[in-house]
């Protein structure tokens, strides 16, 4: 599992906790020529990938207009007729699989800018203070609900997303009683020291350097040296250079360590000053939870012209087929792009499964 998490904490230059875009399709594209930042994944099955995305692109030789129509119509439901001799009636159709794959549950539904949070914190208005207290209490209730759903085998994965780091809580098959694990990206010396102070055990599986072991005695000695100004240097953190990098990923194995991380995050306002003036962390789950809202990403479908050097976008699916700008039908392929601030892994894998399904749509 620790090898799977490689690259979990990767960010772009802007500091967002998201991995590069992923392209999945059945056409022989030269991705390095079209867009060097994309990763082309041929075939129908998506690999195990627990990183958070900002965009997904699917390219197919078959029309994806039905996906476009479904994304506009919103979620759909399907009833099952068990025992039917027709197998198509006993399993979900492609429309249902696609609609379900787009769904995530989040809290809060939208984030408040840091400037607004700061203004509300400094305000003396009673209503604004009550709003923030209620928002934080709702977040606590949501986080607790998700965590205990995980511990009770009612959920197998959820995320805690902040501007500083991302925490993943995960366990094995819900049908089996397996211990929980957790991972935290973009760790810093301050976070690691805080976790040690509260007795939370963790490892750094992606770090090649020797993990620092800083005790309270070390910190006290370092403070005395600074006070006496003896010109001496005490190097107490061999990993300061890997702070906020992929190598700073923290791994928490077993229920005790995971619960320790949960306690620290639950009280983040008291422990993490860097998050005290920001909105509450965003919670992402594949299943409904207390205070969670249904969230569906943006879906953009296009018809595209095939070319020797790659793909060039031509017309959207809302264009009339008889348009003078429309290329010949035999020279067309179809693209579906999904965009959002965060695209969780269950959306990516679910859409891959829906697009490769052999059921009729």
CSV table of C-alpha atoms in Angstrom, one decimal:
chain,number,residue,atom,x,y,z
A,1,UNK,CA,0.0,0.0,0.0
A,2,UNK,CA,2.8,2.4,0.8
A,3,UNK,CA,4.2,1.9,-2.7
A,4,UNK,CA,0.8,2.7,-4.2
A,5,UNK,CA,0.8,6.0,-2.4
A,6,UNK,CA,3.9,7.1,-4.3
A,7,UNK,CA,3.3,10.6,-5.6
A,8,UNK,CA,0.2,11.1,-3.3
A,9,UNK,CA,1.5,14.5,-2.2
A,10,UNK,CA,2.6,15.8,-5.6
A,11,UNK,CA,1.5,19.3,-6.3
A,12,UNK,CA,2.0,21.7,-9.2
A,13,UNK,CA,3.8,25.0,-8.9
A,14,UNK,CA,0.7,26.8,-7.7
A,15,UNK,CA,0.6,24.6,-4.6
A,16,UNK,CA,-2.6,22.7,-5.3
A,17,UNK,CA,-2.7,19.1,-4.0
A,18,UNK,CA,-3.5,17.5,-7.3
A,19,UNK,CA,-1.8,15.2,-9.7
A,20,UNK,CA,-1.4,15.7,-13.5
A,21,UNK,CA,-4.3,15.1,-15.8
A,22,UNK,CA,-5.1,11.6,-17.0
A,23,UNK,CA,-6.2,10.6,-20.4
A,24,UNK,CA,-7.9,7.2,-21.0
A,25,UNK,CA,-9.0,6.1,-24.5
A,26,UNK,CA,-9.0,3.6,-27.3
A,27,UNK,CA,-7.3,5.8,-29.9
A,28,UNK,CA,-3.5,5.7,-30.5
A,29,UNK,CA,-2.7,9.3,-29.4
A,30,UNK,CA,0.8,10.8,-29.1
A,31,UNK,CA,0.2,12.4,-25.7
A,32,UNK,CA,3.6,13.8,-25.4
A,33,UNK,CA,3.0,15.9,-28.5
A,34,UNK,CA,-0.5,17.0,-27.6
A,35,UNK,CA,0.2,17.9,-24.0
A,36,UNK,CA,3.4,16.8,-22.2
A,37,UNK,CA,1.7,17.1,-18.8
A,38,UNK,CA,-0.8,14.4,-19.6
A,39,UNK,CA,-0.4,10.7,-18.9
A,40,UNK,CA,-2.0,8.3,-21.5
A,41,UNK,CA,-3.5,5.1,-20.1
A,42,UNK,CA,-4.5,2.7,-23.0
A,43,UNK,CA,-7.1,0.1,-22.5
A,44,UNK,CA,-10.4,0.0,-20.6
A,45,UNK,CA,-9.3,-0.5,-16.9
A,46,UNK,CA,-8.0,2.4,-14.8
A,47,UNK,CA,-5.0,1.6,-12.6
A,48,UNK,CA,-5.2,1.8,-8.8
A,49,UNK,CA,-4.6,5.5,-8.2
A,50,UNK,CA,-5.6,7.3,-5.0
A,51,UNK,CA,-4.3,10.8,-6.0
A,52,UNK,CA,-6.8,13.6,-6.4
A,53,UNK,CA,-7.2,15.0,-9.9
A,54,UNK,CA,-8.4,18.3,-11.3
A,55,UNK,CA,-9.3,16.9,-14.8
A,56,UNK,CA,-10.0,13.7,-16.6
A,57,UNK,CA,-10.2,13.2,-20.4
A,58,UNK,CA,-11.7,10.2,-22.2
A,59,UNK,CA,-11.3,9.8,-25.9
A,60,UNK,CA,-13.4,7.3,-27.9
A,61,UNK,CA,-14.3,6.4,-31.5
A,62,UNK,CA,-17.9,6.1,-30.4
A,63,UNK,CA,-20.2,9.0,-29.7
A,64,UNK,CA,-20.4,10.2,-26.1
A,65,UNK,CA,-23.4,12.4,-26.6
A,66,UNK,CA,-25.4,10.3,-24.2
A,67,UNK,CA,-22.9,11.2,-21.5
A,68,UNK,CA,-23.4,14.9,-22.3
A,69,UNK,CA,-27.2,14.5,-22.0
A,70,UNK,CA,-27.0,12.6,-18.7
A,71,UNK,CA,-24.7,15.2,-17.2
A,72,UNK,CA,-27.2,17.9,-17.9
A,73,UNK,CA,-30.2,15.8,-16.7
A,74,UNK,CA,-28.5,15.1,-13.3
A,75,UNK,CA,-28.5,11.8,-11.3
A,76,UNK,CA,-30.7,9.0,-12.3
A,77,UNK,CA,-32.0,5.9,-10.5
A,78,UNK,CA,-32.6,2.4,-11.7
A,79,UNK,CA,-34.8,-0.3,-10.3
A,80,UNK,CA,-33.6,-3.9,-10.3
A,81,UNK,CA,-35.8,-6.8,-11.2
A,82,UNK,CA,-34.2,-9.8,-9.4
A,83,UNK,CA,-34.8,-13.2,-10.9
A,84,UNK,CA,-35.5,-12.0,-14.4
A,85,UNK,CA,-34.3,-14.3,-17.1
A,86,UNK,CA,-33.2,-11.2,-19.1
A,87,UNK,CA,-29.7,-10.5,-17.8
A,88,UNK,CA,-29.9,-6.9,-18.9
A,89,UNK,CA,-32.7,-6.3,-16.4
A,90,UNK,CA,-30.7,-7.8,-13.6
A,91,UNK,CA,-27.7,-5.4,-13.9
A,92,UNK,CA,-27.4,-1.7,-14.1
A,93,UNK,CA,-27.3,0.0,-17.5
A,94,UNK,CA,-24.5,2.2,-18.8
A,95,UNK,CA,-26.5,5.4,-18.1
A,96,UNK,CA,-27.0,4.4,-14.5
A,97,UNK,CA,-23.3,3.4,-14.0
A,98,UNK,CA,-22.1,6.7,-15.5
A,99,UNK,CA,-24.6,8.8,-13.5
A,100,UNK,CA,-23.6,7.0,-10.3
A,101,UNK,CA,-19.9,7.3,-11.0
A,102,UNK,CA,-20.1,11.1,-11.1
A,103,UNK,CA,-21.4,11.3,-7.6
A,104,UNK,CA,-19.5,12.4,-4.5
A,105,UNK,CA,-20.6,13.7,-1.2
A,106,UNK,CA,-18.8,16.7,0.3
A,107,UNK,CA,-18.9,19.1,3.2
A,108,UNK,CA,-18.9,22.0,3.0
A,109,UNK,CA,-20.5,22.4,-0.4
A,110,UNK,CA,-18.3,25.5,-1.1
A,111,UNK,CA,-15.4,27.1,0.6
A,112,UNK,CA,-15.3,30.7,2.0
A,113,UNK,CA,-12.2,32.7,1.0
A,114,UNK,CA,-9.7,33.3,3.7
A,115,UNK,CA,-10.3,37.1,3.6
A,116,UNK,CA,-14.0,36.6,4.5
A,117,UNK,CA,-13.1,34.2,7.3
A,118,UNK,CA,-10.6,36.7,8.7
A,119,UNK,CA,-13.1,39.5,8.5
A,120,UNK,CA,-15.7,37.3,10.3
A,121,UNK,CA,-13.3,36.3,13.0
A,122,UNK,CA,-12.4,39.9,13.7
A,123,UNK,CA,-16.0,41.0,13.6
A,124,UNK,CA,-17.9,41.8,16.8
A,125,UNK,CA,-21.2,40.9,15.2
A,126,UNK,CA,-22.9,38.1,17.1
A,127,UNK,CA,-24.5,36.6,14.0
A,128,UNK,CA,-21.1,36.2,12.2
A,129,UNK,CA,-19.5,34.5,15.2
A,130,UNK,CA,-22.5,32.1,15.6
A,131,UNK,CA,-22.3,31.3,11.9
A,132,UNK,CA,-18.6,30.3,12.2
A,133,UNK,CA,-19.2,28.3,15.3
A,134,UNK,CA,-22.1,26.4,13.7
A,135,UNK,CA,-20.1,25.8,10.6
A,136,UNK,CA,-17.2,24.3,12.6
A,137,UNK,CA,-19.6,22.2,14.7
A,138,UNK,CA,-21.2,20.8,11.6
A,139,UNK,CA,-17.8,20.0,10.2
A,140,UNK,CA,-16.9,18.2,13.4
A,141,UNK,CA,-20.1,16.1,13.3
A,142,UNK,CA,-19.4,15.3,9.6
A,143,UNK,CA,-15.8,14.2,10.3
A,144,UNK,CA,-16.8,12.1,13.2
A,145,UNK,CA,-19.6,10.4,11.2
A,146,UNK,CA,-17.2,9.6,8.4
A,147,UNK,CA,-14.6,8.2,10.7
A,148,UNK,CA,-16.9,5.9,12.6
A,149,UNK,CA,-18.5,4.8,9.4
A,150,UNK,CA,-15.0,3.7,8.4
A,151,UNK,CA,-14.4,2.0,11.7
A,152,UNK,CA,-17.7,0.1,11.5
A,153,UNK,CA,-17.0,-1.2,7.9
A,154,UNK,CA,-19.7,1.1,6.5
A,155,UNK,CA,-17.2,3.0,4.4
A,156,UNK,CA,-13.8,2.2,2.9
A,157,UNK,CA,-12.4,5.5,2.0
A,158,UNK,CA,-12.7,9.3,2.5
A,159,UNK,CA,-10.5,12.4,2.2
A,160,UNK,CA,-9.8,15.5,4.3
A,161,UNK,CA,-8.7,18.3,2.0
A,162,UNK,CA,-6.9,21.4,3.1
A,163,UNK,CA,-4.8,24.1,1.4
A,164,UNK,CA,-1.8,22.8,3.4
A,165,UNK,CA,-2.2,19.0,3.1
A,166,UNK,CA,-4.5,16.1,2.2
A,167,UNK,CA,-5.4,13.2,4.5
A,168,UNK,CA,-6.7,9.9,3.2
A,169,UNK,CA,-8.4,7.4,5.5
A,170,UNK,CA,-8.8,4.0,4.0
A,171,UNK,CA,-9.5,0.4,4.8
A,172,UNK,CA,-9.8,-2.9,2.9
A,173,UNK,CA,-12.9,-4.6,1.7
A,174,UNK,CA,-16.0,-3.7,3.8
A,175,UNK,CA,-16.9,-7.3,3.9
A,176,UNK,CA,-13.8,-8.1,5.9
A,177,UNK,CA,-12.6,-6.8,9.2
A,178,UNK,CA,-9.4,-5.2,8.3
A,179,UNK,CA,-7.5,-2.5,10.2
A,180,UNK,CA,-7.6,1.1,9.0
A,181,UNK,CA,-4.8,3.0,7.4
A,182,UNK,CA,-4.3,6.7,6.8
A,183,UNK,CA,-1.9,8.9,4.8
A,184,UNK,CA,-1.1,12.5,5.1
A,185,UNK,CA,0.6,14.5,2.3
A,186,UNK,CA,2.8,17.6,2.4
A,187,UNK,CA,3.9,17.1,6.0
A,188,UNK,CA,6.2,19.6,7.7
A,189,UNK,CA,8.5,19.4,10.7
A,190,UNK,CA,5.8,21.2,12.8
A,191,UNK,CA,3.1,18.6,11.9
A,192,UNK,CA,5.5,15.7,12.6
A,193,UNK,CA,6.6,17.1,15.9
A,194,UNK,CA,2.9,17.7,16.8
A,195,UNK,CA,2.1,14.1,16.0
A,196,UNK,CA,5.0,12.8,18.1
A,197,UNK,CA,4.0,15.0,21.0
A,198,UNK,CA,0.6,13.3,21.1
A,199,UNK,CA,2.1,9.8,20.8
A,200,UNK,CA,0.9,9.2,17.2
A,201,UNK,CA,3.1,6.7,15.4
A,202,UNK,CA,3.8,7.1,11.7
A,203,UNK,CA,6.4,6.2,9.1
A,204,UNK,CA,7.7,8.1,6.0
A,205,UNK,CA,7.8,5.3,3.3
A,206,UNK,CA,8.9,7.6,0.4
A,207,UNK,CA,11.7,9.3,2.2
A,208,UNK,CA,15.2,8.1,1.7
A,209,UNK,CA,16.7,10.2,4.4
A,210,UNK,CA,16.9,9.0,8.0
A,211,UNK,CA,13.7,10.0,9.9
A,212,UNK,CA,14.4,12.6,12.5
A,213,UNK,CA,13.7,11.6,16.1
A,214,UNK,CA,13.4,14.9,18.0
A,215,UNK,CA,12.6,14.7,21.7
A,216,UNK,CA,11.5,17.4,24.1
A,217,UNK,CA,15.0,17.3,25.6
A,218,UNK,CA,16.5,18.0,22.2
A,219,UNK,CA,14.2,21.0,21.8
A,220,UNK,CA,15.1,22.3,25.3
A,221,UNK,CA,18.8,21.9,24.6
A,222,UNK,CA,18.5,23.8,21.3
A,223,UNK,CA,16.6,26.6,23.1
A,224,UNK,CA,19.4,26.9,25.7
A,225,UNK,CA,22.0,27.1,23.0
A,226,UNK,CA,20.2,29.9,21.2
A,227,UNK,CA,19.7,31.8,24.5
A,228,UNK,CA,23.4,31.5,25.5
A,229,UNK,CA,24.5,32.4,21.9
A,230,UNK,CA,27.4,30.0,22.0
A,231,UNK,CA,27.7,30.0,18.3
A,232,UNK,CA,26.9,26.3,18.2
A,233,UNK,CA,24.5,24.6,15.8
A,234,UNK,CA,22.3,21.7,16.7
A,235,UNK,CA,20.8,20.0,13.6
A,236,UNK,CA,17.5,18.6,15.0
A,237,UNK,CA,15.7,17.9,11.7
A,238,UNK,CA,17.4,16.0,9.0
A,239,UNK,CA,14.2,16.2,6.9
A,240,UNK,CA,13.5,19.9,6.8
A,241,UNK,CA,14.5,19.9,3.1
A,242,UNK,CA,11.7,17.4,2.2
A,243,UNK,CA,8.9,19.4,3.9
A,244,UNK,CA,5.9,19.9,1.6
A,245,UNK,CA,7.3,17.4,-0.9
A,246,UNK,CA,6.3,14.0,-2.0
A,247,UNK,CA,8.9,12.4,0.2
A,248,UNK,CA,7.2,14.0,3.3
A,249,UNK,CA,4.2,11.6,2.9
A,250,UNK,CA,3.2,10.2,6.3
A,251,UNK,CA,1.8,6.7,6.7
A,252,UNK,CA,-0.3,5.6,9.6
A,253,UNK,CA,-0.8,1.9,10.0
A,254,UNK,CA,-3.3,0.2,12.3
A,255,UNK,CA,-6.4,1.5,14.2
A,256,UNK,CA,-4.4,3.1,17.0
A,257,UNK,CA,-2.2,5.3,14.9
A,258,UNK,CA,-5.1,6.2,12.6
A,259,UNK,CA,-7.2,7.2,15.6
A,260,UNK,CA,-4.4,9.4,16.8
A,261,UNK,CA,-4.3,11.2,13.5
A,262,UNK,CA,-8.1,11.5,13.7
A,263,UNK,CA,-7.9,13.2,17.1
A,264,UNK,CA,-5.3,15.7,15.9
A,265,UNK,CA,-7.3,16.6,12.8
A,266,UNK,CA,-10.5,16.8,14.8
A,267,UNK,CA,-8.9,19.5,16.9
A,268,UNK,CA,-7.0,21.2,14.1
A,269,UNK,CA,-8.0,24.7,15.2
A,270,UNK,CA,-6.2,24.2,18.5
A,271,UNK,CA,-3.1,22.5,17.1
A,272,UNK,CA,-2.5,23.9,13.6
A,273,UNK,CA,-2.2,27.7,13.6
A,274,UNK,CA,-1.7,27.8,9.8
A,275,UNK,CA,-5.4,26.6,9.4
A,276,UNK,CA,-6.9,28.7,12.1
A,277,UNK,CA,-7.8,31.6,9.8
A,278,UNK,CA,-9.1,29.5,6.9
A,279,UNK,CA,-12.4,27.8,6.3
A,280,UNK,CA,-13.0,24.2,7.5
A,281,UNK,CA,-11.3,21.4,5.6
A,282,UNK,CA,-13.3,19.8,2.8
A,283,UNK,CA,-14.5,16.2,3.4
A,284,UNK,CA,-14.9,14.0,0.3
A,285,UNK,CA,-16.7,10.6,0.5
A,286,UNK,CA,-18.1,8.1,-2.1
A,287,UNK,CA,-21.2,7.6,0.2
A,288,UNK,CA,-23.7,9.9,1.9
A,289,UNK,CA,-22.7,11.1,5.4
A,290,UNK,CA,-24.0,13.6,8.0
A,291,UNK,CA,-24.3,17.1,6.6
A,292,UNK,CA,-22.8,15.9,3.3
A,293,UNK,CA,-24.1,17.4,0.0
A,294,UNK,CA,-24.3,15.5,-3.3
A,295,UNK,CA,-21.7,16.9,-5.7
A,296,UNK,CA,-21.2,16.3,-9.4
A,297,UNK,CA,-18.3,17.6,-11.5
A,298,UNK,CA,-18.5,19.5,-14.8
A,299,UNK,CA,-18.7,17.3,-17.9
A,300,UNK,CA,-17.8,18.7,-21.3
A,301,UNK,CA,-18.3,16.6,-24.4
A,302,UNK,CA,-16.8,17.4,-27.8
A,303,UNK,CA,-16.5,16.1,-31.3
A,304,UNK,CA,-12.9,16.1,-32.4
A,305,UNK,CA,-11.1,15.8,-35.8
A,306,UNK,CA,-8.5,13.1,-36.1
A,307,UNK,CA,-5.0,14.2,-37.2
A,308,UNK,CA,-1.7,12.6,-37.7
A,309,UNK,CA,-0.1,14.7,-35.0
A,310,UNK,CA,-2.8,14.3,-32.4
A,311,UNK,CA,-6.3,15.7,-31.8
A,312,UNK,CA,-7.6,19.1,-32.5
A,313,UNK,CA,-10.9,20.2,-31.0
A,314,UNK,CA,-13.5,21.1,-33.6
A,315,UNK,CA,-17.1,21.5,-32.4
A,316,UNK,CA,-19.1,20.9,-29.3
A,317,UNK,CA,-21.9,18.4,-29.1
A,318,UNK,CA,-24.4,21.3,-29.1
A,319,UNK,CA,-23.3,22.3,-32.7
A,320,UNK,CA,-25.6,21.3,-35.5
A,321,UNK,CA,-24.3,18.2,-37.5
A,322,UNK,CA,-25.0,20.0,-40.8
A,323,UNK,CA,-22.8,22.9,-40.0
A,324,UNK,CA,-20.4,24.0,-42.7
A,325,UNK,CA,-17.6,23.7,-40.2
A,326,UNK,CA,-18.4,20.0,-39.3
A,327,UNK,CA,-15.8,17.5,-40.7
A,328,UNK,CA,-16.7,14.3,-42.5
A,329,UNK,CA,-18.2,11.7,-40.1
A,330,UNK,CA,-15.4,9.2,-40.8
A,331,UNK,CA,-12.8,11.6,-39.7
A,332,UNK,CA,-14.3,12.2,-36.2
A,333,UNK,CA,-13.6,11.0,-32.7
A,334,UNK,CA,-15.2,12.0,-29.4
A,335,UNK,CA,-13.9,13.5,-26.3
A,336,UNK,CA,-15.3,13.8,-22.8
A,337,UNK,CA,-13.6,16.0,-20.2
A,338,UNK,CA,-14.4,16.1,-16.5
A,339,UNK,CA,-13.3,19.1,-14.5
A,340,UNK,CA,-13.5,20.0,-10.8
A,341,UNK,CA,-11.5,21.5,-8.0
A,342,UNK,CA,-11.0,17.9,-6.8
A,343,UNK,CA,-11.9,14.7,-8.6
A,344,UNK,CA,-11.7,11.7,-6.2
A,345,UNK,CA,-10.5,8.3,-7.3
A,346,UNK,CA,-13.9,6.6,-7.2
A,347,UNK,CA,-15.1,9.1,-9.9
A,348,UNK,CA,-12.2,8.2,-12.2
A,349,UNK,CA,-12.5,4.4,-11.7
A,350,UNK,CA,-16.3,4.5,-11.9
A,351,UNK,CA,-16.4,6.4,-15.1
A,352,UNK,CA,-13.8,4.0,-16.6
A,353,UNK,CA,-16.0,1.1,-15.7
A,354,UNK,CA,-19.1,2.8,-17.1
A,355,UNK,CA,-17.4,3.7,-20.4
A,356,UNK,CA,-16.0,0.2,-20.9
A,357,UNK,CA,-19.3,-1.5,-19.9
A,358,UNK,CA,-20.8,-3.8,-22.5
A,359,UNK,CA,-24.3,-3.0,-21.5
A,360,UNK,CA,-26.6,-1.1,-23.8
A,361,UNK,CA,-27.2,2.5,-23.2
